[in-house]
PDB file of C-alpha atoms in Angstrom:
ATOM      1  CA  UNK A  25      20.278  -2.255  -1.328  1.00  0.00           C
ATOM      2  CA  UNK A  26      22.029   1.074  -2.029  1.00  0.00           C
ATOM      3  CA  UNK A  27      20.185   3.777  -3.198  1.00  0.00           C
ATOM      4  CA  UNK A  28      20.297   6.815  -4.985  1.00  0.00           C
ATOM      5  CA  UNK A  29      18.381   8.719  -2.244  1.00  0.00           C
ATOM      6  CA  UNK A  30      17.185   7.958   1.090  1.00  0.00           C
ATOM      7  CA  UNK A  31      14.152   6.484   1.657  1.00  0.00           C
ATOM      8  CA  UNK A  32      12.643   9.277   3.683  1.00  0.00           C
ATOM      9  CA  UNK A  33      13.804  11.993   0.800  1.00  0.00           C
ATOM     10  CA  UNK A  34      11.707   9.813  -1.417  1.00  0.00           C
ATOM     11  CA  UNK A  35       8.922   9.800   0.876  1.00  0.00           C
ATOM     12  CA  UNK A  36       8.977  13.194   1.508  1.00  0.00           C
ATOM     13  CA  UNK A  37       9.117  14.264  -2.341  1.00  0.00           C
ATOM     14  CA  UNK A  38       6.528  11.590  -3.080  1.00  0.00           C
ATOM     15  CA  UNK A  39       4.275  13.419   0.006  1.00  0.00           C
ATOM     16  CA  UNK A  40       5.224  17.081  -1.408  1.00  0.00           C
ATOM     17  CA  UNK A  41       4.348  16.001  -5.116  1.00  0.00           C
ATOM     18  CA  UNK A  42       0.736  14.619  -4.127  1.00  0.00           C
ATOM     19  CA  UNK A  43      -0.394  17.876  -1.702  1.00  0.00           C
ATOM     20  CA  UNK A  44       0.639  20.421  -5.145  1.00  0.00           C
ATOM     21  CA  UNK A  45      -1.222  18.060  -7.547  1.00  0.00           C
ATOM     22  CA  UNK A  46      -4.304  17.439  -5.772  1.00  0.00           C
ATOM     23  CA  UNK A  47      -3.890  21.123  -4.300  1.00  0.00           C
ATOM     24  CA  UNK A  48      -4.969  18.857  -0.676  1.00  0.00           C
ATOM     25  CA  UNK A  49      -3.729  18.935   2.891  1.00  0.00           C
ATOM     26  CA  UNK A  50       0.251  19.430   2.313  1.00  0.00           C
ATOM     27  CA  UNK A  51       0.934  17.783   5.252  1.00  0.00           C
ATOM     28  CA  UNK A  52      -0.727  15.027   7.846  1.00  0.00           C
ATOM     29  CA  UNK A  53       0.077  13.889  11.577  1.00  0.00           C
ATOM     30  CA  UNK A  54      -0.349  10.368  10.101  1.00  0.00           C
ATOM     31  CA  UNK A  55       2.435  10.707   7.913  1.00  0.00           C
ATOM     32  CA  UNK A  56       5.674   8.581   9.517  1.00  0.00           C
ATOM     33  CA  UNK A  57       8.983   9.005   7.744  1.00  0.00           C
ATOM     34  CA  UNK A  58      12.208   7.602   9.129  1.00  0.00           C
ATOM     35  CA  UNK A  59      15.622   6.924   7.564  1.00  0.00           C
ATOM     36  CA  UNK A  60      14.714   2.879   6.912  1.00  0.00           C
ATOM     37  CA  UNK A  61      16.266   1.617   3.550  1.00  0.00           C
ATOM     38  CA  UNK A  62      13.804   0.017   1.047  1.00  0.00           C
ATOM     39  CA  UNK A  63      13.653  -3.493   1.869  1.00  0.00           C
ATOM     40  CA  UNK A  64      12.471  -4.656  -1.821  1.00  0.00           C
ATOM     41  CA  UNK A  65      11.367  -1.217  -3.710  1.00  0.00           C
ATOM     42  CA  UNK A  66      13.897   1.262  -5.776  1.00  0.00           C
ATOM     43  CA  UNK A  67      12.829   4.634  -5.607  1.00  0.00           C
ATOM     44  CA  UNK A  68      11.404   5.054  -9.110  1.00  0.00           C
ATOM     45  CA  UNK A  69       9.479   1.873  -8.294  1.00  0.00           C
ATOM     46  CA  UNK A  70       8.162   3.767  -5.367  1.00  0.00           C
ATOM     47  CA  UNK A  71       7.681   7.032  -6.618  1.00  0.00           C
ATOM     48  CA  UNK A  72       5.633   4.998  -9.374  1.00  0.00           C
ATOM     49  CA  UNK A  73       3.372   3.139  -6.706  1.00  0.00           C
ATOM     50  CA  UNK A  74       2.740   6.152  -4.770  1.00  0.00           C
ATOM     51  CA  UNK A  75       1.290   7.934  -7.773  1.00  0.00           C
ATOM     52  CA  UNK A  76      -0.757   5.058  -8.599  1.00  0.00           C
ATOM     53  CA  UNK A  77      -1.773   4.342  -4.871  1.00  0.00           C
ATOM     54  CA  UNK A  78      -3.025   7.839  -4.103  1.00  0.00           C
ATOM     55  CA  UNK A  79      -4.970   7.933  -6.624  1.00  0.00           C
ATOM     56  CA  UNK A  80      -7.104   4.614  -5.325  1.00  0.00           C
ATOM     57  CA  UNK A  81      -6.886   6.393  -2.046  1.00  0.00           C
ATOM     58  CA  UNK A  82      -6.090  10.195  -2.477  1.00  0.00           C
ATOM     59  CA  UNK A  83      -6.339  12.559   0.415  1.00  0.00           C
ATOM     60  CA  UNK A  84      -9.484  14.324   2.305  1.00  0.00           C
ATOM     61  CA  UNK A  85      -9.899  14.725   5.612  1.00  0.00           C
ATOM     62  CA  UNK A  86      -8.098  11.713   6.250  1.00  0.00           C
ATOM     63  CA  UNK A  87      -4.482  10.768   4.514  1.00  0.00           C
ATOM     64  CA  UNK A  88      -3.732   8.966   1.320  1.00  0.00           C
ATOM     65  CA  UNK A  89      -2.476   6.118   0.463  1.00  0.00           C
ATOM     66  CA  UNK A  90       1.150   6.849   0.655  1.00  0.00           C
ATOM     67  CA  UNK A  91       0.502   9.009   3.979  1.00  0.00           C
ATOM     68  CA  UNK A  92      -1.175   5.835   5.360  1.00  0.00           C
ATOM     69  CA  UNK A  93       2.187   3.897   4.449  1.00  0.00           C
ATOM     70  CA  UNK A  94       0.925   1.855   1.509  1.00  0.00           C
ATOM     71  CA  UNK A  95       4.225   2.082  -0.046  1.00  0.00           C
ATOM     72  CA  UNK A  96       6.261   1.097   2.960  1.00  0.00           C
ATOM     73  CA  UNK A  97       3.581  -1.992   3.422  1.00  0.00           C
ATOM     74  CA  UNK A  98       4.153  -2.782  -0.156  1.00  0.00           C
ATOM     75  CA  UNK A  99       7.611  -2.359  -0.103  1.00  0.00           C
ATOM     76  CA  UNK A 100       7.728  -4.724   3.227  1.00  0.00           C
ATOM     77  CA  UNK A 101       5.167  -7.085   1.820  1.00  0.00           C
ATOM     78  CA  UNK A 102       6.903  -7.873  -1.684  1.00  0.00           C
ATOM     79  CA  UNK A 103      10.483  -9.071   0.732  1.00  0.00           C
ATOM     80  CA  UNK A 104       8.693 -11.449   2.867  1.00  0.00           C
ATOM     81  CA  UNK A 105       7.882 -15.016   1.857  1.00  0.00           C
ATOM     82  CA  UNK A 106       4.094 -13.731  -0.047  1.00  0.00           C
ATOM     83  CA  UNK A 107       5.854 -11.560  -2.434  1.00  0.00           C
ATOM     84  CA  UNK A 108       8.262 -14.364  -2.635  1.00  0.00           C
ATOM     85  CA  UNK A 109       5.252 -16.923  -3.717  1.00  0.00           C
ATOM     86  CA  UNK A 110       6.359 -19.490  -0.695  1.00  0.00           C
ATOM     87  CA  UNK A 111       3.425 -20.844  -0.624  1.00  0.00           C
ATOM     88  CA  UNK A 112       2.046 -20.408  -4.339  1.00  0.00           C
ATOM     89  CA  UNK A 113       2.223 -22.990  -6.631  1.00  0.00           C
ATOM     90  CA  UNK A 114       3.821 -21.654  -9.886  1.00  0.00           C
ATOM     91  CA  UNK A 115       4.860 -24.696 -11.967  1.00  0.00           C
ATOM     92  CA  UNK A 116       3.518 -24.999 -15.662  1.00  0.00           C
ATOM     93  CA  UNK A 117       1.488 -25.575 -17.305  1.00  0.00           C
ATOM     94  CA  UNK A 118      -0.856 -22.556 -16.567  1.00  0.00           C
ATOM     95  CA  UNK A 119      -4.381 -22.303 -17.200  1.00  0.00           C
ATOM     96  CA  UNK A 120      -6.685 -19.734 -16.770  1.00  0.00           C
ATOM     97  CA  UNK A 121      -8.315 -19.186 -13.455  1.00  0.00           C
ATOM     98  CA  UNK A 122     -11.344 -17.956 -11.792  1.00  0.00           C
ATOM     99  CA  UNK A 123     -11.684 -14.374 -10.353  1.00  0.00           C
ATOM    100  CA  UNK A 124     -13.071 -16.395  -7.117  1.00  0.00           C
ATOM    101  CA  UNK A 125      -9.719 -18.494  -6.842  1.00  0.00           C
ATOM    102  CA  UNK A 126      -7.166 -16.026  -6.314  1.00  0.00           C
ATOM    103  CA  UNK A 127      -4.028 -15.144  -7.102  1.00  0.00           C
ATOM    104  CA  UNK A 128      -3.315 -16.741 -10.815  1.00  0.00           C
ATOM    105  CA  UNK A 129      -0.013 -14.875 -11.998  1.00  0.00           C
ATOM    106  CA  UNK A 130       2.477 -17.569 -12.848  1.00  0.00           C
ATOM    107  CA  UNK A 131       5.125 -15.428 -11.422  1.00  0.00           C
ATOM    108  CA  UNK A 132       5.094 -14.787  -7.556  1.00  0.00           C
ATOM    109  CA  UNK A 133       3.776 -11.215  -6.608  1.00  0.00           C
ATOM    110  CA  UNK A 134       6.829  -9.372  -6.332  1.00  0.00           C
ATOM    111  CA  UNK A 135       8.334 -10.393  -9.709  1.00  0.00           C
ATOM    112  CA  UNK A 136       4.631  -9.698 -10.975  1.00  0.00           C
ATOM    113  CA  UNK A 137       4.881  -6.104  -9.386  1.00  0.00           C
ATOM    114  CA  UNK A 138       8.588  -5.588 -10.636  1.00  0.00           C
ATOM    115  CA  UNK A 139       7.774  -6.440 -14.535  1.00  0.00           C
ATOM    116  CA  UNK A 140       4.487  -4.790 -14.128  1.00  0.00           C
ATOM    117  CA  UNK A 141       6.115  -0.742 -13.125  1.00  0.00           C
ATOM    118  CA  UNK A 142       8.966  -1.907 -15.536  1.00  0.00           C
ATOM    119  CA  UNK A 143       6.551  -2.323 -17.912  1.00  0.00           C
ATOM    120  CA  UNK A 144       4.886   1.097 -17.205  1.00  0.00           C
ATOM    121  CA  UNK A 145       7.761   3.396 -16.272  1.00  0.00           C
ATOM    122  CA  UNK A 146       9.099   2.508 -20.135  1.00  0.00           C
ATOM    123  CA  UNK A 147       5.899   3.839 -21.622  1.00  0.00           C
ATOM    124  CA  UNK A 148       6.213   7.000 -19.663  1.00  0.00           C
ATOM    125  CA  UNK A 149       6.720   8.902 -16.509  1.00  0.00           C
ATOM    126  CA  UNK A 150       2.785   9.038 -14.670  1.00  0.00           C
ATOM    127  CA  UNK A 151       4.770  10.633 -11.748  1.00  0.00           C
ATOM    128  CA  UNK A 152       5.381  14.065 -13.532  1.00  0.00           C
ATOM    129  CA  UNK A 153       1.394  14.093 -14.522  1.00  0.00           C
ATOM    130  CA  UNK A 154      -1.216  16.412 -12.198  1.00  0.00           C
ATOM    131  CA  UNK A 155      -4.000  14.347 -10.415  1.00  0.00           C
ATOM    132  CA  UNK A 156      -6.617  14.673 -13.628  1.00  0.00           C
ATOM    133  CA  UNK A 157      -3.876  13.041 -15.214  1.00  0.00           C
ATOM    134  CA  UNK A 158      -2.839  10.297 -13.230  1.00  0.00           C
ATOM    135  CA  UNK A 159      -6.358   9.843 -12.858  1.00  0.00           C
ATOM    136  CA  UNK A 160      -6.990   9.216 -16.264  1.00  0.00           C
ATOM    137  CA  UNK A 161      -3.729   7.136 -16.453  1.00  0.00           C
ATOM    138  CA  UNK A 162      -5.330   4.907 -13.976  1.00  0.00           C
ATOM    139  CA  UNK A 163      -8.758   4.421 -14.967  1.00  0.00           C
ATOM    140  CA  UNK A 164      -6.939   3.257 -18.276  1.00  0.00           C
ATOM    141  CA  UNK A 165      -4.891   0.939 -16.530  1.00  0.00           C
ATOM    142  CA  UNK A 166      -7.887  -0.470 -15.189  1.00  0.00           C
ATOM    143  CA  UNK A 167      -9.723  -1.089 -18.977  1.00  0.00           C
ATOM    144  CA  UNK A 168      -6.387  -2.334 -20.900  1.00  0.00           C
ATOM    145  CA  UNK A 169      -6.619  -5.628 -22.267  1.00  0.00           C
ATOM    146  CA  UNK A 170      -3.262  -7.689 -23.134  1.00  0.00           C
ATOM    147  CA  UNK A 171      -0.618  -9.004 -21.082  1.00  0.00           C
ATOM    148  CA  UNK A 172       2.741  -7.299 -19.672  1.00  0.00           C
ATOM    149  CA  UNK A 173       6.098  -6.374 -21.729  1.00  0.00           C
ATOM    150  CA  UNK A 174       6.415  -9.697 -23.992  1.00  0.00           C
ATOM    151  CA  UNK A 175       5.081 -12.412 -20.977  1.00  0.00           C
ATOM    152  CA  UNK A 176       1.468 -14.052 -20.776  1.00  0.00           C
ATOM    153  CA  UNK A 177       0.723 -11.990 -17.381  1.00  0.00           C
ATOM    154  CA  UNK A 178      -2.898 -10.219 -18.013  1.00  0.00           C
ATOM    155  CA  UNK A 179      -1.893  -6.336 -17.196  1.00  0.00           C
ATOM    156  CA  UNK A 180      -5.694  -6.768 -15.269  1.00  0.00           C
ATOM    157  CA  UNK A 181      -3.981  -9.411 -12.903  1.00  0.00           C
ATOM    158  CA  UNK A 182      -1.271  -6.737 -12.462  1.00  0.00           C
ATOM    159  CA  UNK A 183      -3.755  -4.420 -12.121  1.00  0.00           C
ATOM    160  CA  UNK A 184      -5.999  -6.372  -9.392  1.00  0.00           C
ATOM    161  CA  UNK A 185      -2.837  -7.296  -7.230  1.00  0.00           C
ATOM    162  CA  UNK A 186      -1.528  -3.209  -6.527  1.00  0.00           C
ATOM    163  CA  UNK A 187      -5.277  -2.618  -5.968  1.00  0.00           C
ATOM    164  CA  UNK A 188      -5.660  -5.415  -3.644  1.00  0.00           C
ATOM    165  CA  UNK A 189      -2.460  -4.720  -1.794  1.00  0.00           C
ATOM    166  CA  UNK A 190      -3.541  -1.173  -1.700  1.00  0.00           C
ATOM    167  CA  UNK A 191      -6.351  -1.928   0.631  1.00  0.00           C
ATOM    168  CA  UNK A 192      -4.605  -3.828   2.422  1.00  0.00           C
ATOM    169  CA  UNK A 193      -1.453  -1.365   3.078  1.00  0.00           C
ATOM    170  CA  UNK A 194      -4.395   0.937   4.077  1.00  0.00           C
ATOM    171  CA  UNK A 195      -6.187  -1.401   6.432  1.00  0.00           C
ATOM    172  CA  UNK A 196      -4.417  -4.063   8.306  1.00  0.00           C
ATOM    173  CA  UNK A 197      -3.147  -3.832  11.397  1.00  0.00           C
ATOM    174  CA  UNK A 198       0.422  -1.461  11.714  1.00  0.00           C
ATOM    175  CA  UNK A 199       2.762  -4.706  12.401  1.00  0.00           C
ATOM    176  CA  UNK A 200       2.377  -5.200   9.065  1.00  0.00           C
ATOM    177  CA  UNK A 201       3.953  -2.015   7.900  1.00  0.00           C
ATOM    178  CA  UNK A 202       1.072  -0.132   6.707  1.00  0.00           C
ATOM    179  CA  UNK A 203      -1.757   2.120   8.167  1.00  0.00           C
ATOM    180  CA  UNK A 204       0.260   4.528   9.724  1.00  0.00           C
ATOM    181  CA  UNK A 205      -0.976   5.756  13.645  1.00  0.00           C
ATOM    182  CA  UNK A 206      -4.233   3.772  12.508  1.00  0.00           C
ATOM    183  CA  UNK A 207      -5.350   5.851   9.274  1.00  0.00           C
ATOM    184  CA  UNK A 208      -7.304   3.561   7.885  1.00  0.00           C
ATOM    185  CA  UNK A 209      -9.061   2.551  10.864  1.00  0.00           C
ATOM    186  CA  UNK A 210     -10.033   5.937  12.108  1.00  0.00           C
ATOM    187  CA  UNK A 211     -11.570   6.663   8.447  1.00  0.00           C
ATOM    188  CA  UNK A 212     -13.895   3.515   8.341  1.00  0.00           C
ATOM    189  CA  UNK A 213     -14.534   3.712  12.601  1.00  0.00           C
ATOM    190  CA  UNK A 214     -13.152   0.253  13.296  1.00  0.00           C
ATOM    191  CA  UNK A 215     -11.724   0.531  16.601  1.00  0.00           C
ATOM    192  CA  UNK A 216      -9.089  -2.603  16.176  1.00  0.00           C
ATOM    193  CA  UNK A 217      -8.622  -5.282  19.145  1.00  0.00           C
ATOM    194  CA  UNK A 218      -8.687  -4.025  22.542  1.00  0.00           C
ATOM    195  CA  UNK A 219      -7.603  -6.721  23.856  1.00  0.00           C
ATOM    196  CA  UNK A 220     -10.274  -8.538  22.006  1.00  0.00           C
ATOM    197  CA  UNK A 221     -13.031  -6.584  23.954  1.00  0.00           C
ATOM    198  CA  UNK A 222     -12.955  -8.620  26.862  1.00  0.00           C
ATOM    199  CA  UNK A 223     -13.692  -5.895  29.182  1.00  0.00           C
ATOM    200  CA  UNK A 224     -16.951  -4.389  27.502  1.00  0.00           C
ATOM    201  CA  UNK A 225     -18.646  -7.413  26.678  1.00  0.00           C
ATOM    202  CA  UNK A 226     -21.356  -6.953  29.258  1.00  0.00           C
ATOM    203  CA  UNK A 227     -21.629  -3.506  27.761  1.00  0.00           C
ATOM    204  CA  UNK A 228     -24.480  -2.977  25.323  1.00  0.00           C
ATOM    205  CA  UNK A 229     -25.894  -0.210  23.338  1.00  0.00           C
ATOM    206  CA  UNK A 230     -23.067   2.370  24.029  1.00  0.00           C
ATOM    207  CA  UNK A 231     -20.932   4.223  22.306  1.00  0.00           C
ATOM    208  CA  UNK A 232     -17.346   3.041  22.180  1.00  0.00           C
ATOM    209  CA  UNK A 233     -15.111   5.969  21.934  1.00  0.00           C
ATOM    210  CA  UNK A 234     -11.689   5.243  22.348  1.00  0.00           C
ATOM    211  CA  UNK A 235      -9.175   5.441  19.836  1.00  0.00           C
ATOM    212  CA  UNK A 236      -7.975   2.049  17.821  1.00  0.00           C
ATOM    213  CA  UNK A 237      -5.448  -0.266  19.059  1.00  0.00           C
ATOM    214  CA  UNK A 238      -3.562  -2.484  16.928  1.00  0.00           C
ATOM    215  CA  UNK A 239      -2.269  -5.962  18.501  1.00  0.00           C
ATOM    216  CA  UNK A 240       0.756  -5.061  19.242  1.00  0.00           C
ATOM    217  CA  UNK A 241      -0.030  -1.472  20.939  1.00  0.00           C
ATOM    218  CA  UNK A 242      -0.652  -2.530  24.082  1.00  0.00           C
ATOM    219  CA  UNK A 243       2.473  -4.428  25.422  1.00  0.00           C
ATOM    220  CA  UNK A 244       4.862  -2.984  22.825  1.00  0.00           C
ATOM    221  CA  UNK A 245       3.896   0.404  22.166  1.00  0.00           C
ATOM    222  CA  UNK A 246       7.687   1.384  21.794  1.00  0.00           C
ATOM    223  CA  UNK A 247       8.198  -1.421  18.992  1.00  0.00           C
ATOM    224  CA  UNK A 248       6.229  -0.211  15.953  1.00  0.00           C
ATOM    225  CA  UNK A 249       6.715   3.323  15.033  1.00  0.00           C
ATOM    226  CA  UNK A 250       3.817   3.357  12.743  1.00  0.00           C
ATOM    227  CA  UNK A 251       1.159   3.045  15.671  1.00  0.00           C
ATOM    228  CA  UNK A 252      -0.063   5.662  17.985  1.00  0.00           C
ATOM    229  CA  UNK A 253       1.713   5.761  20.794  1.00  0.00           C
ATOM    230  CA  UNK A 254       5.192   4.181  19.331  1.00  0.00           C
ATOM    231  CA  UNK A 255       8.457   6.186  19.216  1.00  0.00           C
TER     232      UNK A 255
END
């Protein structure tokens, strides 16, 4: 998909914008920028997300959300077969669901994301605001009743979904496109599969200290960029 800028300029302006409005770390050793196009994302829509994301997850000791690659596991996520709704069933009629059930949109999650910073980005531009502001902008977000543009989507479904995929952009393992050199893992202590622990199991009451390993770390180190240890 062409692009107006590069991916990594966005990246890097998205990264520059959040360390001057939250007056945080500028920079991170987490943060992994390479010259990748989008794969589903424009850059407004991901200048958009990042300002949203980073405020769910903003930076401290440990990175943000868009430092931790939320918006590249978004971006990734929303051109595979889930943002796609392969396996959703999205035929009328529609009725409302349960919180418990799932995923109700009767659109598939990356039309549901599309419409939804559509939606947003022609009310106004959140990106330009300071982090009071886009805090504000979000907790509103979170309390607005109604549905998106002219459709019957709830903007709380829309709402729910970036939230969701937040966490998970900031937690799963780095195949997947997100948690960048194991962010998210070294903030909550989770030390990831070693190889499913095989070789400590008659180990008790220790500490373990060595540093996470995603699945793929250990026989293709070279393959994912995002993990420690990768190119």
């Amino acid at each position: 998909m062409p692009a107006e800028y590069s991916r990594r300029a966005v990246l890097g302006q998205i990264a520059l914008g959040g360390a001057l409005a939250t007056a945080g770390p500028a920079g991170h050793a987490f943060a992994a920028l390479d010259d990748r196009p989008w794969f589903f994302l424009t850059d407004n829509e991901a200048r958009w997300l990042a300002a949203i994301v980073d405020v769910f997850i903003p930076a401290d000791e440990y990175p943000s959300a868009t430092q931790a690659g939320v918006v590249d596991y978004i971006d990734f996520q929303m051109a595979t077969h889930y943002g796609k709704g392969a396996r959703l069933y999205l035929q009328e009629p529609f009725s409302q669901g349960a919180p418990e059930q799932g995923y109700q949109a009767p659109c598939p999650p990356a039309e549901l994301l599309r419409r939804g910073i559509a939606a947003a980005l022609a009310e106004g531009d959140v990106t330009a605001q300071d982090a009071a502001g886009r805090e504000r902008y979000v907790q509103a977000m979170s309390e607005a009743q109604g549905n998106i543009d002219d459709s019957d989507v709830p903007v709380g479904t829309f709402f729910t979904e970036l939230l969701s995929l937040t966490n998970e952009g900031c937690f799963a393992d780095p195949i997947y496109m997100g948690n960048n050199a194991y962010a998210g893992w070294e903030m909550v202590g989770f030390p990831g599969a070693h190889a499913y622990y095989l070789s400590f199991v008659d180990k008790h009451n220790r500490p373990f200290d060595k540093p996470p390993m995603g699945i793929a770390h250990g026989e293709y180190p070279h393959t994912f960029p995002r993990i420690v240890g990768g190119s």
